[in-house]
Amino acid sequence: PYRPWGWGYYPWGYYPYDMRYGQYVFGDSDRASNQGYKDGYKTGEKDGKKNKSYDPQRSHYYLDSGFGNFAEIYRSGFSRGYEYGYRVGNSRAG
């Protein structure tokens, strides 16, 4: 099904980020959790490498997810990914 621009679909296929509102639009909870984990891992690893304080809620990914669907599932995945990514980044920071 085609959706208007900015609702998670483009003519060439599905894209999970709503450009108009700056939020994710997911088809199901598994996608929300998986994307949250990926974003959290990437963010946590960067924060760990830079020796920033441990704070997944500082990320715009975490904050913006409150306006999308499956927000709590995304945030749960993000927090798990952030925790693991932060440890990995911190171990590489030396």
Short mmCIF file of N, CA and C in Angstrom, two decimals:
data_model
loop_
_atom_site.label_atom_id
_atom_site.label_comp_id
_atom_site.label_asym_id
_atom_site.label_seq_id
_atom_site.Cartn_x
_atom_site.Cartn_y
_atom_site.Cartn_z
N PRO A 1 0.82 -1.19 0.00
CA PRO A 1 0.00 0.00 0.00
C PRO A 1 0.87 1.26 0.00
N TYR A 2 0.51 2.18 -0.81
CA TYR A 2 1.25 3.43 -0.88
C TYR A 2 0.75 4.40 0.20
N ARG A 3 1.67 5.09 0.81
CA ARG A 3 1.31 6.10 1.80
C ARG A 3 1.89 7.43 1.35
N PRO A 4 1.31 8.54 1.76
CA PRO A 4 1.84 9.84 1.36
C PRO A 4 3.27 10.04 1.84
N TRP A 5 4.00 10.92 1.22
CA TRP A 5 5.36 11.24 1.64
C TRP A 5 5.39 11.56 3.12
N GLY A 6 6.43 11.11 3.79
CA GLY A 6 6.58 11.41 5.20
C GLY A 6 5.87 10.44 6.12
N TRP A 7 5.26 9.40 5.59
CA TRP A 7 4.59 8.43 6.45
C TRP A 7 5.28 7.07 6.42
N GLY A 8 6.57 7.06 6.16
CA GLY A 8 7.33 5.82 6.26
C GLY A 8 7.46 5.05 4.97
N TYR A 9 6.87 5.53 3.88
CA TYR A 9 6.99 4.84 2.61
C TYR A 9 7.45 5.81 1.54
N TYR A 10 8.27 5.32 0.66
CA TYR A 10 8.71 6.08 -0.50
C TYR A 10 8.36 5.27 -1.74
N PRO A 11 8.30 5.89 -2.89
CA PRO A 11 7.93 5.14 -4.09
C PRO A 11 8.79 3.90 -4.33
N TRP A 12 10.05 3.93 -3.88
CA TRP A 12 10.94 2.79 -4.11
C TRP A 12 10.93 1.79 -2.95
N GLY A 13 10.08 1.99 -1.94
CA GLY A 13 9.96 0.99 -0.88
C GLY A 13 9.87 1.57 0.51
N TYR A 14 9.81 0.68 1.47
CA TYR A 14 9.62 1.05 2.87
C TYR A 14 10.86 1.72 3.44
N TYR A 15 10.64 2.76 4.19
CA TYR A 15 11.73 3.43 4.91
C TYR A 15 11.20 3.76 6.29
N PRO A 16 11.84 3.29 7.36
CA PRO A 16 11.22 3.35 8.68
C PRO A 16 11.30 4.70 9.40
N TYR A 17 11.78 5.74 8.76
CA TYR A 17 11.93 7.00 9.46
C TYR A 17 11.02 8.05 8.85
N ASP A 18 10.19 8.66 9.65
CA ASP A 18 9.26 9.69 9.19
C ASP A 18 9.99 11.02 9.16
N MET A 19 10.36 11.47 7.96
CA MET A 19 11.17 12.68 7.81
C MET A 19 10.42 13.93 8.27
N ARG A 20 9.11 13.93 8.12
CA ARG A 20 8.35 15.12 8.46
C ARG A 20 8.35 15.39 9.96
N TYR A 21 8.23 14.35 10.75
CA TYR A 21 8.18 14.53 12.20
C TYR A 21 9.47 14.13 12.90
N GLY A 22 10.44 13.60 12.17
CA GLY A 22 11.68 13.17 12.80
C GLY A 22 11.48 12.02 13.75
N GLN A 23 10.71 11.02 13.33
CA GLN A 23 10.46 9.86 14.19
C GLN A 23 10.34 8.60 13.35
N TYR A 24 10.50 7.49 14.00
CA TYR A 24 10.35 6.21 13.32
C TYR A 24 8.88 5.82 13.22
N VAL A 25 8.55 5.12 12.15
CA VAL A 25 7.23 4.52 11.98
C VAL A 25 7.48 3.03 11.71
N PHE A 26 7.02 2.17 12.61
CA PHE A 26 7.29 0.75 12.51
C PHE A 26 6.04 -0.04 12.16
N GLY A 27 6.26 -1.16 11.46
CA GLY A 27 5.17 -2.04 11.12
C GLY A 27 4.83 -3.01 12.24
N ASP A 28 5.80 -3.30 13.11
CA ASP A 28 5.53 -4.21 14.22
C ASP A 28 6.56 -4.01 15.33
N SER A 29 6.33 -4.66 16.45
CA SER A 29 7.17 -4.45 17.62
C SER A 29 8.58 -5.00 17.44
N ASP A 30 8.74 -6.07 16.65
CA ASP A 30 10.08 -6.62 16.42
C ASP A 30 10.97 -5.62 15.69
N ARG A 31 10.41 -4.96 14.69
CA ARG A 31 11.20 -3.95 13.97
C ARG A 31 11.56 -2.79 14.89
N ALA A 32 10.63 -2.39 15.73
CA ALA A 32 10.89 -1.30 16.67
C ALA A 32 12.02 -1.67 17.62
N SER A 33 11.96 -2.88 18.15
CA SER A 33 12.99 -3.33 19.10
C SER A 33 14.35 -3.45 18.42
N ASN A 34 14.38 -4.04 17.23
CA ASN A 34 15.64 -4.22 16.51
C ASN A 34 16.27 -2.89 16.13
N GLN A 35 15.46 -1.95 15.64
CA GLN A 35 16.01 -0.64 15.27
C GLN A 35 16.49 0.10 16.50
N GLY A 36 15.74 -0.02 17.60
CA GLY A 36 16.16 0.61 18.85
C GLY A 36 17.50 0.07 19.32
N TYR A 37 17.67 -1.25 19.22
CA TYR A 37 18.93 -1.86 19.64
C TYR A 37 20.09 -1.35 18.78
N LYS A 38 19.88 -1.30 17.46
CA LYS A 38 20.94 -0.82 16.56
C LYS A 38 21.32 0.62 16.86
N ASP A 39 20.31 1.47 17.02
CA ASP A 39 20.58 2.88 17.31
C ASP A 39 21.24 3.04 18.68
N GLY A 40 20.77 2.26 19.65
CA GLY A 40 21.36 2.33 20.98
C GLY A 40 22.80 1.86 21.00
N TYR A 41 23.07 0.78 20.30
CA TYR A 41 24.44 0.27 20.25
C TYR A 41 25.38 1.32 19.65
N LYS A 42 24.99 1.87 18.52
CA LYS A 42 25.81 2.86 17.83
C LYS A 42 26.06 4.09 18.73
N THR A 43 25.01 4.56 19.39
CA THR A 43 25.12 5.73 20.26
C THR A 43 25.95 5.42 21.49
N GLY A 44 25.70 4.27 22.11
CA GLY A 44 26.45 3.89 23.31
C GLY A 44 27.93 3.69 23.02
N GLU A 45 28.23 3.08 21.87
CA GLU A 45 29.63 2.87 21.51
C GLU A 45 30.35 4.22 21.33
N LYS A 46 29.71 5.17 20.68
CA LYS A 46 30.31 6.50 20.51
C LYS A 46 30.51 7.19 21.84
N ASP A 47 29.50 7.12 22.71
CA ASP A 47 29.63 7.75 24.03
C ASP A 47 30.74 7.10 24.85
N GLY A 48 30.85 5.78 24.77
CA GLY A 48 31.90 5.07 25.50
C GLY A 48 33.29 5.45 25.02
N LYS A 49 33.45 5.56 23.69
CA LYS A 49 34.75 5.93 23.13
C LYS A 49 35.15 7.34 23.54
N LYS A 50 34.17 8.22 23.67
CA LYS A 50 34.45 9.61 24.03
C LYS A 50 34.48 9.83 25.54
N ASN A 51 34.35 8.75 26.30
CA ASN A 51 34.31 8.81 27.76
C ASN A 51 33.22 9.72 28.29
N LYS A 52 32.11 9.78 27.58
CA LYS A 52 30.96 10.54 28.07
C LYS A 52 30.30 9.74 29.19
N SER A 53 29.51 10.41 30.00
CA SER A 53 28.79 9.71 31.06
C SER A 53 27.76 8.76 30.45
N TYR A 54 27.44 7.71 31.18
CA TYR A 54 26.47 6.73 30.72
C TYR A 54 25.08 7.35 30.85
N ASP A 55 24.45 7.62 29.71
CA ASP A 55 23.12 8.24 29.75
C ASP A 55 22.38 8.01 28.43
N PRO A 56 21.70 6.88 28.29
CA PRO A 56 20.98 6.62 27.04
C PRO A 56 19.87 7.63 26.78
N GLN A 57 19.32 8.22 27.83
CA GLN A 57 18.22 9.16 27.65
C GLN A 57 18.67 10.51 27.11
N ARG A 58 19.97 10.73 27.02
CA ARG A 58 20.50 11.97 26.45
C ARG A 58 20.33 11.98 24.92
N SER A 59 20.25 10.84 24.32
CA SER A 59 20.23 10.72 22.86
C SER A 59 18.93 11.24 22.24
N HIS A 60 19.06 11.89 21.10
CA HIS A 60 17.87 12.35 20.38
C HIS A 60 17.04 11.17 19.90
N TYR A 61 17.68 10.03 19.62
CA TYR A 61 16.94 8.84 19.22
C TYR A 61 15.95 8.45 20.33
N TYR A 62 16.44 8.42 21.55
CA TYR A 62 15.62 8.03 22.68
C TYR A 62 14.51 9.05 22.91
N LEU A 63 14.85 10.32 22.89
CA LEU A 63 13.88 11.38 23.15
C LEU A 63 12.80 11.44 22.07
N ASP A 64 13.20 11.36 20.80
CA ASP A 64 12.26 11.48 19.69
C ASP A 64 11.34 10.28 19.57
N SER A 65 11.74 9.15 20.12
CA SER A 65 10.93 7.94 19.96
C SER A 65 9.59 8.05 20.67
N GLY A 66 9.46 8.96 21.61
CA GLY A 66 8.21 9.13 22.33
C GLY A 66 7.07 9.60 21.45
N PHE A 67 7.38 10.11 20.27
CA PHE A 67 6.34 10.61 19.38
C PHE A 67 5.95 9.59 18.31
N GLY A 68 6.66 8.48 18.23
CA GLY A 68 6.38 7.46 17.22
C GLY A 68 5.54 6.34 17.78
N ASN A 69 5.26 5.35 16.91
CA ASN A 69 4.54 4.17 17.40
C ASN A 69 5.54 3.18 17.99
N PHE A 70 5.09 2.30 18.86
CA PHE A 70 5.94 1.32 19.55
C PHE A 70 7.08 2.01 20.32
N ALA A 71 6.80 3.18 20.89
CA ALA A 71 7.84 3.97 21.55
C ALA A 71 8.52 3.23 22.70
N GLU A 72 7.74 2.60 23.55
CA GLU A 72 8.33 1.92 24.71
C GLU A 72 9.17 0.72 24.29
N ILE A 73 8.73 0.02 23.27
CA ILE A 73 9.49 -1.13 22.77
C ILE A 73 10.79 -0.66 22.14
N TYR A 74 10.73 0.43 21.37
CA TYR A 74 11.94 1.00 20.78
C TYR A 74 12.91 1.42 21.88
N ARG A 75 12.40 2.11 22.90
CA ARG A 75 13.27 2.59 23.99
C ARG A 75 13.90 1.44 24.76
N SER A 76 13.15 0.37 24.94
CA SER A 76 13.70 -0.79 25.62
C SER A 76 14.86 -1.38 24.81
N GLY A 77 14.64 -1.53 23.50
CA GLY A 77 15.72 -2.02 22.63
C GLY A 77 16.90 -1.07 22.61
N PHE A 78 16.61 0.23 22.58
CA PHE A 78 17.67 1.23 22.58
C PHE A 78 18.51 1.13 23.85
N SER A 79 17.86 1.02 24.99
CA SER A 79 18.58 0.93 26.26
C SER A 79 19.49 -0.29 26.33
N ARG A 80 18.98 -1.44 25.84
CA ARG A 80 19.81 -2.65 25.81
C ARG A 80 21.00 -2.48 24.88
N GLY A 81 20.76 -1.93 23.71
CA GLY A 81 21.85 -1.70 22.76
C GLY A 81 22.85 -0.70 23.28
N TYR A 82 22.37 0.34 23.91
CA TYR A 82 23.25 1.38 24.45
C TYR A 82 24.17 0.79 25.52
N GLU A 83 23.60 -0.01 26.39
CA GLU A 83 24.39 -0.61 27.47
C GLU A 83 25.54 -1.44 26.90
N TYR A 84 25.24 -2.28 25.94
CA TYR A 84 26.28 -3.12 25.34
C TYR A 84 27.27 -2.29 24.54
N GLY A 85 26.77 -1.37 23.73
CA GLY A 85 27.65 -0.52 22.93
C GLY A 85 28.56 0.35 23.78
N TYR A 86 28.04 0.84 24.90
CA TYR A 86 28.84 1.67 25.80
C TYR A 86 30.01 0.88 26.37
N ARG A 87 29.74 -0.36 26.76
CA ARG A 87 30.82 -1.21 27.30
C ARG A 87 31.87 -1.48 26.24
N VAL A 88 31.43 -1.77 25.01
CA VAL A 88 32.36 -2.03 23.92
C VAL A 88 33.19 -0.78 23.61
N GLY A 89 32.52 0.37 23.51
CA GLY A 89 33.21 1.62 23.22
C GLY A 89 34.19 1.99 24.30
N ASN A 90 33.80 1.77 25.55
CA ASN A 90 34.66 2.10 26.68
C ASN A 90 35.90 1.23 26.71
N SER A 91 35.75 -0.04 26.32
CA SER A 91 36.89 -0.95 26.32
C SER A 91 37.87 -0.62 25.19
N ARG A 92 37.38 0.03 24.14
CA ARG A 92 38.24 0.41 23.02
C ARG A 92 38.84 1.80 23.19
N ALA A 93 38.39 2.52 24.22
CA ALA A 93 38.80 3.91 24.39
C ALA A 93 40.24 4.06 24.88
N GLY A 94 40.81 3.02 25.42
CA GLY A 94 42.12 3.13 26.02
C GLY A 94 43.15 3.49 25.07
#
